[in-house]
CSV table of C-alpha atoms in Angstrom, one decimal:
chain,number,residue,atom,x,y,z
A,7,UNK,CA,-35.2,-90.4,-89.7
A,8,UNK,CA,-38.0,-91.1,-87.3
A,9,UNK,CA,-41.6,-89.8,-87.2
A,10,UNK,CA,-43.6,-88.9,-84.3
A,11,UNK,CA,-47.1,-90.2,-84.0
A,12,UNK,CA,-49.7,-88.7,-81.6
A,13,UNK,CA,-52.1,-91.2,-80.3
A,14,UNK,CA,-55.0,-89.6,-78.5
A,15,UNK,CA,-57.6,-92.3,-78.0
A,16,UNK,CA,-55.8,-95.4,-79.1
A,17,UNK,CA,-57.9,-95.9,-82.2
A,18,UNK,CA,-56.4,-96.2,-85.7
A,19,UNK,CA,-57.7,-94.2,-88.6
A,20,UNK,CA,-59.6,-97.1,-89.9
A,21,UNK,CA,-61.5,-97.6,-86.6
A,22,UNK,CA,-62.3,-93.9,-86.5
A,23,UNK,CA,-63.9,-94.0,-90.0
A,24,UNK,CA,-66.4,-96.7,-88.9
A,25,UNK,CA,-68.1,-94.6,-86.3
A,26,UNK,CA,-71.8,-94.9,-86.1
A,27,UNK,CA,-72.4,-91.3,-85.1
A,28,UNK,CA,-71.7,-90.1,-88.7
A,29,UNK,CA,-74.3,-92.4,-90.2
A,30,UNK,CA,-77.8,-90.9,-90.1
A,31,UNK,CA,-80.5,-93.1,-88.6
A,32,UNK,CA,-83.2,-94.6,-90.9
A,33,UNK,CA,-85.8,-92.8,-88.8
A,34,UNK,CA,-84.4,-89.3,-89.6
A,35,UNK,CA,-86.0,-87.6,-92.6
A,36,UNK,CA,-83.8,-86.5,-95.4
A,37,UNK,CA,-84.4,-83.8,-97.9
A,38,UNK,CA,-84.1,-85.0,-101.5
A,39,UNK,CA,-84.2,-81.7,-103.2
A,40,UNK,CA,-82.1,-80.9,-106.2
A,41,UNK,CA,-78.9,-79.0,-105.6
A,42,UNK,CA,-79.7,-76.7,-108.6
A,43,UNK,CA,-83.2,-75.5,-109.3
A,44,UNK,CA,-84.8,-76.6,-112.5
A,45,UNK,CA,-85.2,-73.0,-113.8
A,46,UNK,CA,-81.5,-72.5,-113.6
A,47,UNK,CA,-80.9,-75.7,-115.7
A,48,UNK,CA,-83.5,-74.6,-118.2
A,49,UNK,CA,-81.8,-71.2,-118.6
A,50,UNK,CA,-78.4,-72.8,-119.0
A,51,UNK,CA,-79.7,-75.2,-121.7
A,52,UNK,CA,-81.4,-72.3,-123.5
A,53,UNK,CA,-78.3,-70.2,-123.5
A,54,UNK,CA,-76.2,-73.2,-124.6
A,55,UNK,CA,-78.6,-73.7,-127.6
A,56,UNK,CA,-78.4,-69.9,-128.3
A,57,UNK,CA,-74.6,-70.0,-128.1
A,58,UNK,CA,-74.5,-72.8,-130.7
A,59,UNK,CA,-77.4,-71.8,-133.0
A,60,UNK,CA,-77.0,-68.0,-132.9
A,61,UNK,CA,-73.4,-67.5,-134.2
A,62,UNK,CA,-73.6,-70.3,-136.7
A,63,UNK,CA,-77.0,-69.1,-138.0
A,64,UNK,CA,-75.8,-65.6,-138.1
A,65,UNK,CA,-72.7,-66.6,-140.1
A,66,UNK,CA,-74.7,-68.5,-142.8
A,67,UNK,CA,-77.5,-65.9,-142.9
A,68,UNK,CA,-75.2,-63.0,-143.5
A,69,UNK,CA,-72.6,-64.8,-145.7
A,70,UNK,CA,-74.6,-64.6,-148.9
A,71,UNK,CA,-77.4,-62.2,-148.1
A,72,UNK,CA,-75.7,-59.2,-146.5
A,73,UNK,CA,-71.9,-59.6,-147.2
A,74,UNK,CA,-72.2,-61.3,-150.7
A,75,UNK,CA,-69.8,-64.1,-150.0
A,76,UNK,CA,-67.3,-62.3,-147.8
A,77,UNK,CA,-66.6,-64.8,-145.1
A,78,UNK,CA,-64.4,-62.5,-143.0
A,79,UNK,CA,-67.3,-60.1,-142.3
A,80,UNK,CA,-69.7,-62.9,-141.8
A,81,UNK,CA,-67.3,-64.5,-139.3
A,82,UNK,CA,-66.9,-61.2,-137.5
A,83,UNK,CA,-70.7,-60.9,-137.3
A,84,UNK,CA,-70.9,-64.4,-135.8
A,85,UNK,CA,-68.3,-63.5,-133.2
A,86,UNK,CA,-70.3,-60.4,-132.3
A,87,UNK,CA,-73.4,-62.6,-131.9
A,88,UNK,CA,-71.5,-65.0,-129.6
A,89,UNK,CA,-70.5,-62.0,-127.4
A,90,UNK,CA,-74.1,-60.8,-127.4
A,91,UNK,CA,-75.4,-64.2,-126.2
A,92,UNK,CA,-72.6,-64.3,-123.5
A,93,UNK,CA,-73.4,-60.8,-122.3
A,94,UNK,CA,-77.1,-61.7,-122.2
A,95,UNK,CA,-76.4,-64.7,-120.1
A,96,UNK,CA,-74.3,-62.7,-117.6
A,97,UNK,CA,-77.1,-60.1,-117.3
A,98,UNK,CA,-79.7,-62.8,-116.7
A,99,UNK,CA,-77.5,-64.4,-114.1
A,100,UNK,CA,-77.0,-61.1,-112.2
A,101,UNK,CA,-80.7,-60.4,-112.3
A,102,UNK,CA,-81.5,-63.8,-111.0
A,103,UNK,CA,-79.0,-63.4,-108.2
A,104,UNK,CA,-80.5,-60.0,-107.3
A,105,UNK,CA,-84.0,-61.4,-107.2
A,106,UNK,CA,-82.8,-64.1,-104.8
A,107,UNK,CA,-81.4,-61.5,-102.5
A,108,UNK,CA,-84.6,-59.4,-102.6
A,109,UNK,CA,-86.7,-62.4,-101.9
A,110,UNK,CA,-84.6,-63.2,-98.8
A,111,UNK,CA,-84.8,-59.6,-97.6
A,112,UNK,CA,-88.6,-59.6,-97.9
A,113,UNK,CA,-88.8,-62.9,-96.1
A,114,UNK,CA,-86.7,-61.4,-93.2
A,115,UNK,CA,-88.9,-58.3,-93.1
A,116,UNK,CA,-92.1,-60.3,-93.0
A,117,UNK,CA,-90.7,-62.5,-90.2
A,118,UNK,CA,-90.2,-59.5,-87.9
């Protein structure tokens, strides 16, 4: 079985990879800004801590104080707390996304 190879400019793949057009010049300025804003990372770390501390703390707080040693009910309460933290994270993420859209709309209106 033979294969067909299209040669357009006579260069091999390795020669095409070493093109100098793809390399930015040293005189060009580059933006070294973080891909993710710091506030997003802080929120993520906060909700991560809440996801760990909230359900475990709820379990041990309710085990002997409210449910008198019934670990089933304490575990169910911890599961509810995990869902509360998760829902809170989703709500905060949606609000943050909406605020970004509103900021963009106001910037567009001010530019007109």
